mmCIF file with all atom_site columns, C-alpha atoms in Angstrom:
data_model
loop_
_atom_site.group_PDB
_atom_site.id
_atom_site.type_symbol
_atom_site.label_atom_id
_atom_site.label_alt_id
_atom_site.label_comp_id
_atom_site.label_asym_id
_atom_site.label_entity_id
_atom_site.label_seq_id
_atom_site.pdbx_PDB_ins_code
_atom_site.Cartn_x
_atom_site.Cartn_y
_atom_site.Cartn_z
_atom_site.occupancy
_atom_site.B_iso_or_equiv
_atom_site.pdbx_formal_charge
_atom_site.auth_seq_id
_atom_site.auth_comp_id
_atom_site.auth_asym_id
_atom_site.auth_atom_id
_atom_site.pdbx_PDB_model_num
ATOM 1   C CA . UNK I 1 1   ? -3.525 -4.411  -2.674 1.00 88.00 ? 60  UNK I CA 1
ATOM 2   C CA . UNK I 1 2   ? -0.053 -2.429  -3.247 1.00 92.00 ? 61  UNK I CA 1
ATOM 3   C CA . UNK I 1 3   ? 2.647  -4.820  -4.937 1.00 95.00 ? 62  UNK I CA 1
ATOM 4   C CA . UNK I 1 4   ? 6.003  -4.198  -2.917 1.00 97.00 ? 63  UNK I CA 1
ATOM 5   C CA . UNK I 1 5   ? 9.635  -4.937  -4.652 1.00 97.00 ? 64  UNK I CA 1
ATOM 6   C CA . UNK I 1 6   ? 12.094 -5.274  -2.648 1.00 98.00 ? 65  UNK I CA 1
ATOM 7   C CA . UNK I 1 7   ? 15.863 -4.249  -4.543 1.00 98.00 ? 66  UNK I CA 1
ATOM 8   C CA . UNK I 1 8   ? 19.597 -3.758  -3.609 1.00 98.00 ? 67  UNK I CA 1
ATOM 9   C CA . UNK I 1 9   ? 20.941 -6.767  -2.107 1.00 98.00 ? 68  UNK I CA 1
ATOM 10  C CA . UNK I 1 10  ? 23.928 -8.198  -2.542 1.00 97.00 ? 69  UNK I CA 1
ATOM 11  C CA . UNK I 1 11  ? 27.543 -10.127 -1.691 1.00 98.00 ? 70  UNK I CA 1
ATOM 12  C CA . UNK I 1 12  ? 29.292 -7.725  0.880  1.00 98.00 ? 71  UNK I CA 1
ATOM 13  C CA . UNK I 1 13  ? 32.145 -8.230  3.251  1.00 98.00 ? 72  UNK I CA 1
ATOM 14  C CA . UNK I 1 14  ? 31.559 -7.983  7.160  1.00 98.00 ? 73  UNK I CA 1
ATOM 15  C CA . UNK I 1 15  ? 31.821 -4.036  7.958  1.00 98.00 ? 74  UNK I CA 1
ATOM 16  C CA . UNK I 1 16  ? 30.955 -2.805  4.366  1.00 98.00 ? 75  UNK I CA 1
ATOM 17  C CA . UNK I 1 17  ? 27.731 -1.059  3.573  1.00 98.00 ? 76  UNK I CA 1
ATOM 18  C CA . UNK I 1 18  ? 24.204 -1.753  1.590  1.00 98.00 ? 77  UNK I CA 1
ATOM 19  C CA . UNK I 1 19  ? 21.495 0.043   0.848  1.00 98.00 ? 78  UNK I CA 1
ATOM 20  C CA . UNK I 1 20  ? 18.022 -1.644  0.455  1.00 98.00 ? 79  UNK I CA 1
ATOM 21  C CA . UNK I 1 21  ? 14.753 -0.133  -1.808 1.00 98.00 ? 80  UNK I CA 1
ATOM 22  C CA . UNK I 1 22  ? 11.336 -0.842  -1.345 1.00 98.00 ? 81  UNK I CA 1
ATOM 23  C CA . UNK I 1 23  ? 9.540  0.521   -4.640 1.00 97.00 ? 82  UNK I CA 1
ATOM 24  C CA . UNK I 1 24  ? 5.387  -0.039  -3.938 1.00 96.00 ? 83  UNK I CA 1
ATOM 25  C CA . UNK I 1 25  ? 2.658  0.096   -6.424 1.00 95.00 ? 84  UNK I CA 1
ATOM 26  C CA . UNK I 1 26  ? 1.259  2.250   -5.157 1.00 91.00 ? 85  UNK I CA 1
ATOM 27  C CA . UNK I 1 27  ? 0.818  4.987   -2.254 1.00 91.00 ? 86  UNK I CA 1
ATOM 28  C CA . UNK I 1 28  ? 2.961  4.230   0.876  1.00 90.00 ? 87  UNK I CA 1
ATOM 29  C CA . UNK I 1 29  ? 1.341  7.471   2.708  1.00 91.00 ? 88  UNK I CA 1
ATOM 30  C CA . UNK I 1 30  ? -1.519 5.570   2.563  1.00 90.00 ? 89  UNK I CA 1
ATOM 31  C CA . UNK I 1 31  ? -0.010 2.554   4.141  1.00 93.00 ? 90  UNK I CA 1
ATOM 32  C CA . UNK I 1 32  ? 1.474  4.593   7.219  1.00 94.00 ? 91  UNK I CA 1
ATOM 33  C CA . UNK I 1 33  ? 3.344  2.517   8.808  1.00 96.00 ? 92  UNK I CA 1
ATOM 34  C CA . UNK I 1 34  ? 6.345  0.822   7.028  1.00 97.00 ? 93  UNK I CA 1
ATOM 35  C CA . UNK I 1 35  ? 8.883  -1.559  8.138  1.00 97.00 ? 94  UNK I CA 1
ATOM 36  C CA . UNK I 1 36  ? 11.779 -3.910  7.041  1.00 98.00 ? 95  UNK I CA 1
ATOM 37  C CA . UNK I 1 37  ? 12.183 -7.368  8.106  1.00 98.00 ? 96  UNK I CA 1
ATOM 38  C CA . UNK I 1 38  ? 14.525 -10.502 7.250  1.00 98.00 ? 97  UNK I CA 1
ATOM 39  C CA . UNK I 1 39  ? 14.708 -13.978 7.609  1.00 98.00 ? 98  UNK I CA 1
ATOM 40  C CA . UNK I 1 40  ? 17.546 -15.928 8.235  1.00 96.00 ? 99  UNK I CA 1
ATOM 41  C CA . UNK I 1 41  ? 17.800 -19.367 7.769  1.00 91.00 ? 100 UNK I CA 1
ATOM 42  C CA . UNK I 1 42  ? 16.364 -21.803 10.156 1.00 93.00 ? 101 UNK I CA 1
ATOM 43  C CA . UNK I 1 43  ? 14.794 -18.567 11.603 1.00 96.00 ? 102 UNK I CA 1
ATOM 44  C CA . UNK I 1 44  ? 11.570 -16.763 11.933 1.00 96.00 ? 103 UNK I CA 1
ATOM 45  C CA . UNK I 1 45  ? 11.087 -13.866 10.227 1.00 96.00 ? 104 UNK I CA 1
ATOM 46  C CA . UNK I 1 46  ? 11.720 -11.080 12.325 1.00 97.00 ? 105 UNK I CA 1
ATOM 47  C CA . UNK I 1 47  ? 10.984 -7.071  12.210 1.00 96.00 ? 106 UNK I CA 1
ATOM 48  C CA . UNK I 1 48  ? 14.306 -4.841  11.609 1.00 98.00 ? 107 UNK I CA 1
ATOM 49  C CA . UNK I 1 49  ? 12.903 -1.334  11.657 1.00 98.00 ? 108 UNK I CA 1
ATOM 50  C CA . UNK I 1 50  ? 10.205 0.685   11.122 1.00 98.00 ? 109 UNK I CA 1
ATOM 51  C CA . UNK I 1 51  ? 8.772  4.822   10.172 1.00 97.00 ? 110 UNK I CA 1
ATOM 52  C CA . UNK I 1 52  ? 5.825  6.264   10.820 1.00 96.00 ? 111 UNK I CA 1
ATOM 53  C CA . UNK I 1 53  ? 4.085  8.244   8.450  1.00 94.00 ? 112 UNK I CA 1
ATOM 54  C CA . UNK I 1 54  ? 5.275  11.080  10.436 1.00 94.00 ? 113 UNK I CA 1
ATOM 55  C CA . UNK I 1 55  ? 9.116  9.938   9.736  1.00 94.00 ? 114 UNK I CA 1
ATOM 56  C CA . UNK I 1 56  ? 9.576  8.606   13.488 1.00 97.00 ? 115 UNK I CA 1
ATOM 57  C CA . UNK I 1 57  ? 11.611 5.612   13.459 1.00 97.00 ? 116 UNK I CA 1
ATOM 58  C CA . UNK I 1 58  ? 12.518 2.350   15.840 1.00 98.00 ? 117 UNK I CA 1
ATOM 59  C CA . UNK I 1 59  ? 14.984 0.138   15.361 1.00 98.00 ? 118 UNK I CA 1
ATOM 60  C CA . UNK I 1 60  ? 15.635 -4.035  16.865 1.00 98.00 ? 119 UNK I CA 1
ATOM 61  C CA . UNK I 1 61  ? 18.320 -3.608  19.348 1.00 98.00 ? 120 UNK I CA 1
ATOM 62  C CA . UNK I 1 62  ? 20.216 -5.760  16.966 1.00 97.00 ? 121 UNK I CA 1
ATOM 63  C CA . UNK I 1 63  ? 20.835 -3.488  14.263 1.00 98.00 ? 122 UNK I CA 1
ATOM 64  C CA . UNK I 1 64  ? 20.435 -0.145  15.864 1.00 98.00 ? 123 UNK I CA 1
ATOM 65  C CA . UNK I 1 65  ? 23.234 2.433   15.273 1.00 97.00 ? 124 UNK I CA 1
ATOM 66  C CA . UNK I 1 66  ? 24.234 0.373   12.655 1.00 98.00 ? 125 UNK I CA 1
ATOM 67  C CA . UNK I 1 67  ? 21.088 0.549   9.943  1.00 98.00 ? 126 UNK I CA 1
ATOM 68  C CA . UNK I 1 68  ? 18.734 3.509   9.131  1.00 98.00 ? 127 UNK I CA 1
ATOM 69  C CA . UNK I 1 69  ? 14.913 3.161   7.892  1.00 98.00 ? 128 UNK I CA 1
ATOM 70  C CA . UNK I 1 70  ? 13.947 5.951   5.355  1.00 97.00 ? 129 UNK I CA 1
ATOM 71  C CA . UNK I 1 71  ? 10.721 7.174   3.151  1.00 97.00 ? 130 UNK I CA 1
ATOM 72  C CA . UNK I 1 72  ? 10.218 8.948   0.499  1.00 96.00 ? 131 UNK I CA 1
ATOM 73  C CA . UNK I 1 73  ? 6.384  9.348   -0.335 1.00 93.00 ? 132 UNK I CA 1
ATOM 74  C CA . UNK I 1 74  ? 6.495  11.082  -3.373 1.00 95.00 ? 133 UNK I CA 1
ATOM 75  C CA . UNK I 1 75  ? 8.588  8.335   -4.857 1.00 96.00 ? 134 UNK I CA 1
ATOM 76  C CA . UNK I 1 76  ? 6.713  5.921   -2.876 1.00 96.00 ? 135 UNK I CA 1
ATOM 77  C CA . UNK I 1 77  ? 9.474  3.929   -1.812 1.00 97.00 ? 136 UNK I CA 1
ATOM 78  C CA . UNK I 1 78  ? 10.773 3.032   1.345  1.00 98.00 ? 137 UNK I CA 1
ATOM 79  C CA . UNK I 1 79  ? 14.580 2.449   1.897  1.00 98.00 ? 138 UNK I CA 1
ATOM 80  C CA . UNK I 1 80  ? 16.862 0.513   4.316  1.00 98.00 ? 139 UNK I CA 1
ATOM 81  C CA . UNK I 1 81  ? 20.545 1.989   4.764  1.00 98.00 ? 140 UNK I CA 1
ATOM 82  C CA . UNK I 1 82  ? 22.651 -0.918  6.304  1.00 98.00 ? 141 UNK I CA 1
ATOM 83  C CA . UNK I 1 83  ? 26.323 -0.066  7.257  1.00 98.00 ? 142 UNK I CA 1
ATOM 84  C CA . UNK I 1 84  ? 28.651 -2.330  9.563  1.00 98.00 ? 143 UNK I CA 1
ATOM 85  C CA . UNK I 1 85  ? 27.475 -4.932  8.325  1.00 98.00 ? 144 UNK I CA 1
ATOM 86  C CA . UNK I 1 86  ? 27.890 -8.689  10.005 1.00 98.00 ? 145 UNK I CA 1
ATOM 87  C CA . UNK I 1 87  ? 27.608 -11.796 8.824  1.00 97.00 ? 146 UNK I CA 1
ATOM 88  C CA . UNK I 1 88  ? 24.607 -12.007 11.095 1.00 96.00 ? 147 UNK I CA 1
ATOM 89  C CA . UNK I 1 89  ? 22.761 -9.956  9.245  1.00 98.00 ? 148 UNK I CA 1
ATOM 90  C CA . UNK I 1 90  ? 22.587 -12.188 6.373  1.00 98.00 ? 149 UNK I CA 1
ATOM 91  C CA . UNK I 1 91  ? 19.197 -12.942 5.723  1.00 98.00 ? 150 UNK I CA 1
ATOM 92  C CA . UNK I 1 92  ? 16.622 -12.133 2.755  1.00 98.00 ? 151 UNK I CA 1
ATOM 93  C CA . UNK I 1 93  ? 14.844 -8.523  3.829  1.00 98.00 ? 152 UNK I CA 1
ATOM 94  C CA . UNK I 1 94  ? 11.773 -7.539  3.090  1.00 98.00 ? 153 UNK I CA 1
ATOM 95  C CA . UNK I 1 95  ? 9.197  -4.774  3.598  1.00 97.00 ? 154 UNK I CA 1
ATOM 96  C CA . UNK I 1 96  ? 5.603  -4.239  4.027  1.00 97.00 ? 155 UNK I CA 1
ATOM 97  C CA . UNK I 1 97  ? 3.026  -2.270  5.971  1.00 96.00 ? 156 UNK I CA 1
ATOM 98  C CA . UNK I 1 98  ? 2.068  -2.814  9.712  1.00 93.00 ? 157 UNK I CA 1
ATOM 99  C CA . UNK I 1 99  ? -0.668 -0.215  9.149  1.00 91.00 ? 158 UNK I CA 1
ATOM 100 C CA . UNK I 1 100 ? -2.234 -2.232  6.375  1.00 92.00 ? 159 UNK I CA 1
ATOM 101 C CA . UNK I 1 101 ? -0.794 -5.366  6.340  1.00 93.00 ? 160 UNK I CA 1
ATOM 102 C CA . UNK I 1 102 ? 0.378  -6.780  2.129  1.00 94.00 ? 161 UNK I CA 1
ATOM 103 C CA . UNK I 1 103 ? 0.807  -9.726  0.431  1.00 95.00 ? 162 UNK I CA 1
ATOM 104 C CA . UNK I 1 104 ? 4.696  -10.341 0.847  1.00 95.00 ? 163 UNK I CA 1
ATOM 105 C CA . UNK I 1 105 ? 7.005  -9.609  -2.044 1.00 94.00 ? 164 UNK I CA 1
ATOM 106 C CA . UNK I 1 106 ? 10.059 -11.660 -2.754 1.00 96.00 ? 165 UNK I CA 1
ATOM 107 C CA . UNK I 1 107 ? 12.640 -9.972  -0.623 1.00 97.00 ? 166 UNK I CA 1
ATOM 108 C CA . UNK I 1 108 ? 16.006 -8.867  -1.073 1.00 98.00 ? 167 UNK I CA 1
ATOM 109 C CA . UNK I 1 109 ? 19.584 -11.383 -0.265 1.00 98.00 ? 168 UNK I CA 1
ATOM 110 C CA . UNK I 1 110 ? 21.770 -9.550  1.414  1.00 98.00 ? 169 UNK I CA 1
ATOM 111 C CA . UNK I 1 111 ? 24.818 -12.154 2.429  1.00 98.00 ? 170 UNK I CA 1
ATOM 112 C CA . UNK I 1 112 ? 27.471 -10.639 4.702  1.00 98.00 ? 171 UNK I CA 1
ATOM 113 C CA . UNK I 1 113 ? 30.469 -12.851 4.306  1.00 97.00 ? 172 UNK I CA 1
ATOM 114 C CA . UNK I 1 114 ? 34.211 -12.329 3.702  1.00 95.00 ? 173 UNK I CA 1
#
């Protein structure tokens, strides 16, 4: 089991700019697949992007062009760069594995809201 912390949230006006971190316990190489999600309120939670081990990337239609999913494997963290934000996209984000599914952490808030 790899302990995932999910970091850089925040209060940001609509069209400003986050960027999330996803520090694991331990190796994300060995986790391959990693993704961020979110969950509104009165939602499900939902995927937002993922990377391969192999650094290819997809994106929901709902945030692409706007965010970009990144790893770093000798740092073993996975990050989330969020820019034009909306208000939308407020939600708490999280990451984990779809390789090797983990116990979820506590997420990130990120509220978009002028």
């Amino acid at each position: 089991q790899v302990n995932l912390v999910e970091s850089g949230g925040g209060l940001v006006q609509p069209g400003g700019s986050l960027r999330l971190s996803c520090a694991a316990s331990g190796s994300i190489d060995s986790l391959g697949t990693m993704g961020w999600y979110r969950k509104a309120p009165g939602k499900q939670r939902e995927w937002v992007a993922i990377i391969s081990r192999s650094d290819n990337s997809n994106y929901a239609d709902s945030v692409k062009g706007r965010f970009t999913i990144s790893r770093d494997n000798a740092k073993n963290t996975v990050y989330l760069q969020m820019n034009s934000l909306k208000p939308e996209d407020t939600a708490i984000y999280y990451c984990n594995s779809l390789t090797w599914r983990q116990d979820w952490g506590q997420g990130t808030q990120v509220t978009v809201s002028s």
